[in-house]
Coordinates of C-alpha atoms and ligand atoms in Angstrom, one line a residue:
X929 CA 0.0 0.0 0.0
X930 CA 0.6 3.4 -0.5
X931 CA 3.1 5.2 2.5
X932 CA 0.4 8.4 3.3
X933 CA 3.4 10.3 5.3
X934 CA 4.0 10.3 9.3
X935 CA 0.6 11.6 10.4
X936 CA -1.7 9.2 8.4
X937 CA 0.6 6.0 9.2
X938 CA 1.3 6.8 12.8
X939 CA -2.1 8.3 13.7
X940 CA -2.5 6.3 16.7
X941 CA 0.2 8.3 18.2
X942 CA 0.0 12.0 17.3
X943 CA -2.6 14.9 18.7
X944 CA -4.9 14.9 15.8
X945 CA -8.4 14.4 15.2
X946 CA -10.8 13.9 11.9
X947 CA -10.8 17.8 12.1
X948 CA -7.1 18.4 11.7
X949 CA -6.1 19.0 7.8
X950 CA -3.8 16.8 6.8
X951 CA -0.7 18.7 5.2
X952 CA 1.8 16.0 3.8
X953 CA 5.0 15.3 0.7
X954 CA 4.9 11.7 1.9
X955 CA 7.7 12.1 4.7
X956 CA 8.9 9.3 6.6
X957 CA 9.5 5.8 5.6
X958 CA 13.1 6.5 5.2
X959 CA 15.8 3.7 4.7
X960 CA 17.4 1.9 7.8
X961 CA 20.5 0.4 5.8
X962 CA 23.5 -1.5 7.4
X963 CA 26.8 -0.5 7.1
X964 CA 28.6 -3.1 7.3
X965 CA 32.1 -1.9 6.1
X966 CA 32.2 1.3 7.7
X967 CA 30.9 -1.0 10.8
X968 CA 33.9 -3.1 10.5
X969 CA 36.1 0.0 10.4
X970 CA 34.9 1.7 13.4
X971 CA 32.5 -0.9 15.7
X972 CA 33.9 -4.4 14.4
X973 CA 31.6 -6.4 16.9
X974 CA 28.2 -4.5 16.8
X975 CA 26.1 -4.4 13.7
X976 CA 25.0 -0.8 12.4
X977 CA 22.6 0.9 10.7
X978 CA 21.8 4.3 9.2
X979 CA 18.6 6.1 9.4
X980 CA 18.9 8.2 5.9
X981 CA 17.1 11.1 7.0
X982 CA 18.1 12.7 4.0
X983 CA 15.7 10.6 2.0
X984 CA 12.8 12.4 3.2
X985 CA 11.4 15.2 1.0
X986 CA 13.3 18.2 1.4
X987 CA 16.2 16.4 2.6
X988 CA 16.1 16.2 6.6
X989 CA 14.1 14.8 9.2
X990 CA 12.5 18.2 9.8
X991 CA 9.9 17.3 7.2
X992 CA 8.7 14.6 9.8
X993 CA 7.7 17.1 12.8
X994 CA 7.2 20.0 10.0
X995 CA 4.2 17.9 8.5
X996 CA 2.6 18.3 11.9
X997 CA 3.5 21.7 12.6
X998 CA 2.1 23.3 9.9
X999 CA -1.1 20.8 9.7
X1000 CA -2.1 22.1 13.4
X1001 CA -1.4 25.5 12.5
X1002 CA -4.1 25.3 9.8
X1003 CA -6.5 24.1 11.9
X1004 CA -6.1 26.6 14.2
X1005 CA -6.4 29.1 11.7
X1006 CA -2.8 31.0 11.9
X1007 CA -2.1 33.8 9.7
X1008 CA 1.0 32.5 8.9
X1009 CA 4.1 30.1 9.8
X1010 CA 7.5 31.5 11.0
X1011 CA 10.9 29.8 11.8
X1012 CA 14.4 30.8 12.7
X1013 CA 16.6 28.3 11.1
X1014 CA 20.2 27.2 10.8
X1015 CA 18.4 26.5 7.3
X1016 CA 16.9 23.0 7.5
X1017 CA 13.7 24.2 9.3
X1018 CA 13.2 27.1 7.1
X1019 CA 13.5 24.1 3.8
X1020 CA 10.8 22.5 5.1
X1021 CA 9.0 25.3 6.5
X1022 CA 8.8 26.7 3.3
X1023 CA 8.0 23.8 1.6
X1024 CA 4.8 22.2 4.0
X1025 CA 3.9 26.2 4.5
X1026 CA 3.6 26.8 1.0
X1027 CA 1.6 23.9 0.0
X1028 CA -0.7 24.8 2.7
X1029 CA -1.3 28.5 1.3
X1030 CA 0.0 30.2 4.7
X1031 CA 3.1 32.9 3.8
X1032 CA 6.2 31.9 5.5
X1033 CA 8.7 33.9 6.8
X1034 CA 12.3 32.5 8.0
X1035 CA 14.9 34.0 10.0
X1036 CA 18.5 33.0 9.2
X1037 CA 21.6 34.1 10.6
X1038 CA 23.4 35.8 7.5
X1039 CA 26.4 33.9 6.3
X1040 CA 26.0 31.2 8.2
X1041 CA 23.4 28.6 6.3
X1042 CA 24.6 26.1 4.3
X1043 CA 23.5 27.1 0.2
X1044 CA 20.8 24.1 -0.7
X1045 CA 19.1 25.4 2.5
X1046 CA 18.9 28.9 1.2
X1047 CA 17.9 27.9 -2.1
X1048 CA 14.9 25.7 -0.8
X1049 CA 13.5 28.5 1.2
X1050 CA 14.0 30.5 -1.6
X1051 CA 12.7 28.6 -4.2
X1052 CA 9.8 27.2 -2.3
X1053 CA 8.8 31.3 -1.5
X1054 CA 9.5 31.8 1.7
X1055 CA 10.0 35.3 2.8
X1056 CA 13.7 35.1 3.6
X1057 CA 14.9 37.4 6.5
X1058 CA 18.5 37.2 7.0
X1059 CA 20.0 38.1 10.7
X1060 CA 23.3 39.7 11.7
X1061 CA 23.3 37.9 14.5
X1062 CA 23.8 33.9 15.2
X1063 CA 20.6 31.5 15.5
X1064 CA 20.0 31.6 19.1
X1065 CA 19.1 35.6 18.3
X1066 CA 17.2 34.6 15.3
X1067 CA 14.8 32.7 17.6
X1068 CA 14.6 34.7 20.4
X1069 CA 13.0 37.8 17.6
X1070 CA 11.0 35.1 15.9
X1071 CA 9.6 34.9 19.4
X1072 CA 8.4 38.1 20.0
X1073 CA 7.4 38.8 16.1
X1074 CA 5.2 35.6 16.4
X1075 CA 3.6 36.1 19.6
X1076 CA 2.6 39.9 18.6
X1077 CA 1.5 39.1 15.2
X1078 CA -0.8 36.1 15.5
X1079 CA 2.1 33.7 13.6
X1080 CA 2.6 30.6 14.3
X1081 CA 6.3 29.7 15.3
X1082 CA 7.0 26.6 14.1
X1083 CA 10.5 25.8 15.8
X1084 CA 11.5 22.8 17.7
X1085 CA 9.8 24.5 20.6
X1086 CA 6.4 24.1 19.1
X1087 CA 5.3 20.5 20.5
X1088 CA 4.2 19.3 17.4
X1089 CA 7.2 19.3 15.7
X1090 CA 9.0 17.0 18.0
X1091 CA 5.5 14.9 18.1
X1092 CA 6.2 14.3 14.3
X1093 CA 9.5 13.8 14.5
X1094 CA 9.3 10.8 17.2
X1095 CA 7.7 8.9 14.1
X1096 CA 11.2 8.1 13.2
X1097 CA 12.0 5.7 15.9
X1098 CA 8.8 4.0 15.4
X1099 CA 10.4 3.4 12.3
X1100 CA 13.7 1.9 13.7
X1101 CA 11.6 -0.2 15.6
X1102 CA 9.7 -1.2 12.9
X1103 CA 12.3 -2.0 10.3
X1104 CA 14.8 -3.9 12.5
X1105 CA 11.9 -6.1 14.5
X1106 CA 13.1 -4.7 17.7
X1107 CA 14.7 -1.4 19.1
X1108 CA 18.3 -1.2 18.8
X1109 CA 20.8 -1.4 22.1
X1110 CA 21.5 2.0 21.1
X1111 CA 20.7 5.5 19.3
X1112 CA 23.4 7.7 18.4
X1113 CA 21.8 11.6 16.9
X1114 CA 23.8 14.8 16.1
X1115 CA 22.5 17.4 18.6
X1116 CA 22.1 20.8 18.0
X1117 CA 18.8 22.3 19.1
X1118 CA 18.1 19.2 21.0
X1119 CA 14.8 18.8 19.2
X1120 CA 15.2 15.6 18.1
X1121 CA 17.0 13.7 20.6
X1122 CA 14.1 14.1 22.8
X1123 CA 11.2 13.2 19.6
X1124 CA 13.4 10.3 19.6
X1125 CA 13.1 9.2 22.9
X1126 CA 9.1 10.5 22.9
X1127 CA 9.1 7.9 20.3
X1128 CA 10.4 4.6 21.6
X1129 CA 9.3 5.8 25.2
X1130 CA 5.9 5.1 23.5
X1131 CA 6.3 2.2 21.0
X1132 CA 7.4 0.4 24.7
X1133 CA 4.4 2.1 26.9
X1134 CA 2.1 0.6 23.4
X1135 CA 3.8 -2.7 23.9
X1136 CA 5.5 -3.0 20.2
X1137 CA 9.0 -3.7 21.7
X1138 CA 10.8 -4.9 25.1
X1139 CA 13.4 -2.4 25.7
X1140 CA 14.3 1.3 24.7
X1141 CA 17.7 1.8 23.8
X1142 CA 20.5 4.0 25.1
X1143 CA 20.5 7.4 23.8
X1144 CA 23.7 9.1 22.6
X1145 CA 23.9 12.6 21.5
X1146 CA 26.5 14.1 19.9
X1147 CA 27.3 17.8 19.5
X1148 CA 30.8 19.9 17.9
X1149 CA 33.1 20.6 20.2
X1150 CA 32.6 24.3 19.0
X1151 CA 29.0 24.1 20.0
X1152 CA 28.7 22.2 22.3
X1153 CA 26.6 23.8 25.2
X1154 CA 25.0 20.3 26.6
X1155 CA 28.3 18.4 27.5
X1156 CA 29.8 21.6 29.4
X1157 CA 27.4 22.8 31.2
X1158 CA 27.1 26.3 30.0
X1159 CA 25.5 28.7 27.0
X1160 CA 28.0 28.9 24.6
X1161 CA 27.9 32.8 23.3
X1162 CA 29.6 32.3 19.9
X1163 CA 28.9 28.7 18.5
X1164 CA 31.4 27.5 16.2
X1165 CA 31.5 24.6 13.5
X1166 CA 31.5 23.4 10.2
X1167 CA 28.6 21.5 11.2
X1168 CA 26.4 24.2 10.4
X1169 CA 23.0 22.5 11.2
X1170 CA 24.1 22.1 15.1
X1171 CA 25.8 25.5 15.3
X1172 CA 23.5 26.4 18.2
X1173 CA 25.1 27.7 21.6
X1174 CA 21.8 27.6 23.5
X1175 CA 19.6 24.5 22.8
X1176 CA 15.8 25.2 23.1
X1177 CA 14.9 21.5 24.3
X1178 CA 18.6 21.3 27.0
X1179 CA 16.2 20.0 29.7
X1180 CA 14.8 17.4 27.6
X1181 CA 17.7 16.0 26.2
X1182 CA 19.2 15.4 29.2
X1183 CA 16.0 13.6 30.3
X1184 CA 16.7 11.5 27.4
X1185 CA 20.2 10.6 28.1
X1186 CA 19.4 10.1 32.0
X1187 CA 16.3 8.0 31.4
X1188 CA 17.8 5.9 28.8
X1189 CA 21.1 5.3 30.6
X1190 CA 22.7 7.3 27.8
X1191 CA 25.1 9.7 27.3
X1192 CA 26.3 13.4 25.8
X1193 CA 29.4 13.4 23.7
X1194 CA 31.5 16.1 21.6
X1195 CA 33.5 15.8 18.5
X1196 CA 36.0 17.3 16.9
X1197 CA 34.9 19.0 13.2
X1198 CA 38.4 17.0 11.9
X1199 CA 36.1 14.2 13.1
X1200 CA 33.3 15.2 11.8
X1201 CA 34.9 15.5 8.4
X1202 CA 36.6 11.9 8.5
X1203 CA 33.3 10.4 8.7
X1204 CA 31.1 12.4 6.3
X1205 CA 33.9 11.4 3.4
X1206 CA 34.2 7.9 5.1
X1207 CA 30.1 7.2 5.1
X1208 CA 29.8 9.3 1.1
X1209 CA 32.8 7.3 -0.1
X1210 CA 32.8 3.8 1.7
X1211 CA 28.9 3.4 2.0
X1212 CA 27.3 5.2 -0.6
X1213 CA 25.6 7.6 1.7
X1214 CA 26.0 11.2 1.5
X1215 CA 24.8 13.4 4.4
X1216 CA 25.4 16.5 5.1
X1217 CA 27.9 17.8 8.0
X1218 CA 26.0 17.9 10.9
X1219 CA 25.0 14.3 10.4
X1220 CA 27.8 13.1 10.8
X1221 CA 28.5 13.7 13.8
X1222 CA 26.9 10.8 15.3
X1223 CA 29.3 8.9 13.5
X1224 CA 32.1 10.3 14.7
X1225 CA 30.4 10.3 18.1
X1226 CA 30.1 6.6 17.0
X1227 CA 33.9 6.6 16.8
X1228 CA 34.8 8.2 19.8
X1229 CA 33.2 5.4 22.0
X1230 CA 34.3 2.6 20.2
X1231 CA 37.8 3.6 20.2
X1232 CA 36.7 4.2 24.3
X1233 CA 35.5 0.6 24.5
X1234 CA 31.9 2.0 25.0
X1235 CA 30.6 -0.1 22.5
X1236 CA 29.7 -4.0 23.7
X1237 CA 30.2 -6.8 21.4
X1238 CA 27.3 -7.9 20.0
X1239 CA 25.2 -4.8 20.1
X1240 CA 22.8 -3.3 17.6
X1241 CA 23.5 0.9 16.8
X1242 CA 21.3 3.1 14.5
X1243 CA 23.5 6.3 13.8
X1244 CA 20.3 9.1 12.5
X1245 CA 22.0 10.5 9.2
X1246 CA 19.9 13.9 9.4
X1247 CA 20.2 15.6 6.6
X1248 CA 21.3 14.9 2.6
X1249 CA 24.7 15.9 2.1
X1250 CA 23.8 18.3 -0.9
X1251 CA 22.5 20.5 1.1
X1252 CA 25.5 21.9 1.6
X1253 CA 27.7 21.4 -1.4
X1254 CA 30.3 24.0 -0.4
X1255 CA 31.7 21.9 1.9
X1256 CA 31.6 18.5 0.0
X1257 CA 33.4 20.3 -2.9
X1258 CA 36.0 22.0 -0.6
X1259 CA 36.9 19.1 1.7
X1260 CA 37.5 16.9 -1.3
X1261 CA 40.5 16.3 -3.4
X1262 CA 40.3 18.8 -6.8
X1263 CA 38.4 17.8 -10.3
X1264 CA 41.5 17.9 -12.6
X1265 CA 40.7 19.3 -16.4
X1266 CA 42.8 18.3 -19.3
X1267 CA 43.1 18.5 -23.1
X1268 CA 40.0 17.0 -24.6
X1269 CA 42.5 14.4 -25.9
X1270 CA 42.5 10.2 -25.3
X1271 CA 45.8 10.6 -23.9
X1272 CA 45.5 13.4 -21.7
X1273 CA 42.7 11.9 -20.1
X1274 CA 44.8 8.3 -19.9
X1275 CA 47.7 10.4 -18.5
X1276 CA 45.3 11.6 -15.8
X1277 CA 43.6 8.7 -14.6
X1278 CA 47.2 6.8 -14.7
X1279 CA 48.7 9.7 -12.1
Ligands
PLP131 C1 18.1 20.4 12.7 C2 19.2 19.5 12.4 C3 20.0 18.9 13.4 C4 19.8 19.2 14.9 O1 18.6 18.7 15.4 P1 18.1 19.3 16.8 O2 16.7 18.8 16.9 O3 18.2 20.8 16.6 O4 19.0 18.8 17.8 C5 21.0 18.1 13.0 N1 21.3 17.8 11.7 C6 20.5 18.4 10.7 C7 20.9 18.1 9.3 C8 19.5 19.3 11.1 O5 18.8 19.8 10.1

């Protein structure tokens, strides 16, 4: 049968009625594939799986809780959506908001989103507001603007975004028969570290599996608020998507991570960069920055003995990795161009 998107296929779950409008691309129902090589590089005795975000329709997971956001907002009649972004809320924001007929208006810290993100929100036709300040500003206007002007916000901080979003470790649970022995998620907002565990916290409470698994997050080491223990004023990374300093859902990420017997870990960007190439180039899976960080979280434990033998781990790949296609092209060895001549090219391939 036909996949309907989150809200029709996980109904049983989410705050909606027959009255609430249905606003949908068909999110969800993204691929849980194993990756066994890279497995064998970096956990050689646990089996592990990516959750390929990026599949979903604007390319991140964001669709998932956006689908929600913006169908509750219909119902309850707002005048329009807003969203401050590090840019993959303000793609999907602009693409649910749109096909909805409410204007959208994003917030984005100027200079600072990655270019597919920009040209989503763009070409979707979003009004595009760019910031001279970082993201945790952005937010903090989008606030105000959207609590004096009848808009609805849809950030991580409206509950029905991470109500959508805790869809996706139904799916976990529901591709691999069981829930894994542990989750592994970049965290930047802390959003969806916490749908997560709002998910399999209920797939348990419903009786579809035995155990929940650990929860790992994993933010830069440039912004990486959670595992210190304070605001971080001027978040830095290449990891643009988790280039947050003061995470909206803090409290209940660390609920996760304490509940779940979990933990909080930070990663180097020189990290982060090993495994994006590693997961693009060694499992055919390219994801964007930010999403691979819980890889290279991944790595850090493994190398720690963190990892037991014989356990199952689901790294969340958030986002597709052409989102941002500065970085892919300037992180990667140079396109060479030669004379338009059989041997030139033969000369090239041979060096
Ligand atoms: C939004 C986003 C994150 C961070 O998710 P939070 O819910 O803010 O923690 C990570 N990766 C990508 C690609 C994102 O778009």
């Amino acid at each position: 049968m036909r996949w309907r998107g989150v809200i029709e296929e996980f109904r049983a779950f989410l705050p909606v009625t027959e009255q609430t409008p249905v606003v949908t691309l068909c999110e969800g129902n993204t691929p849980l594939i194993q990756a066994s090589r890279l497995a064998k590089r970096i956990c050689p005795h646990a089996s592990l799986y990516l959750k390929v975000e990026g599949a979903n329709p604007t390319g991140s997971f964001k669709d998932r809780g956006m689908s929600l956001a913006v169908s509750k907002a219909l119902e309850k009649r707002a005048r329009a959506v807003l969203c401050a972004s590090t840019g993959n809320t303000s793609a999907s924001a602009a693409a649910y908001g749109g096909r909805a007929e409410l204007p959208v208006y994003v917030l984005i810290p100027v200079g600072n989103v990655a270019l597919g993100k920009l040209a989503q929100a763009m070409a979707h036709g979003a009004t595009v507001i760019q910031i001279e300040d970082n993201f945790d500003q952005a937010l903090a206007i989008g606030k105000t603007v959207c609590a004096e002007e009848g808009f609805e916000l849809v950030n991580s901080i409206n509950p029905f975004r991470l109500e959508g979003q805790q869809t996706a470790a139904m799916e976990v649970c529901d591709q691999l028969g069981c829930a894994p022995s542990y989750h592994y998620l970049p965290v930047g907002n802390a959003g969806n570290i916490s749908a997560y565990w709002k998910g399999y916290t209920a797939y348990h409470a419903a009786g579809q599996i035995a155990h929940r698994p650990k929860m790992i997050g994993v933010q830069a080491e440039g912004a990486a608020p959670i595992v210190r223990g304070h605001v971080v004023e001027q978040p830095k990374t290449i990891a643009t998507a988790i280039r947050i300093g003061n995470p909206a859902s803090w409290k209940l990420a660390l609920q996760a991570v304490g509940e779940s017997s979990g933990d909080m870990k930070m990663v180097t960007d020189e990290d982060i960069l090993v495994a994006y190439h590693l997961l693009a180039a060694e499992e055919g899976v390219f994801c964007e920055p930010a999403s691979a960080a819980s890889v290279a979280g991944l790595t850090m434990c493994s190398q720690a003995g963190l990892v037991p033998e014989g356990a199952t781990v689901v790294c969340t790949l958030t986002g597709h990795g052409l989102k941002d296609p500065d970085t892919a092209v300037s992180t990667s060895p140079k396109a060479r161009t030669v004379k338009a001549t059989r041997d030139d090219v033969l000369a090239a391939l041979r060096a």
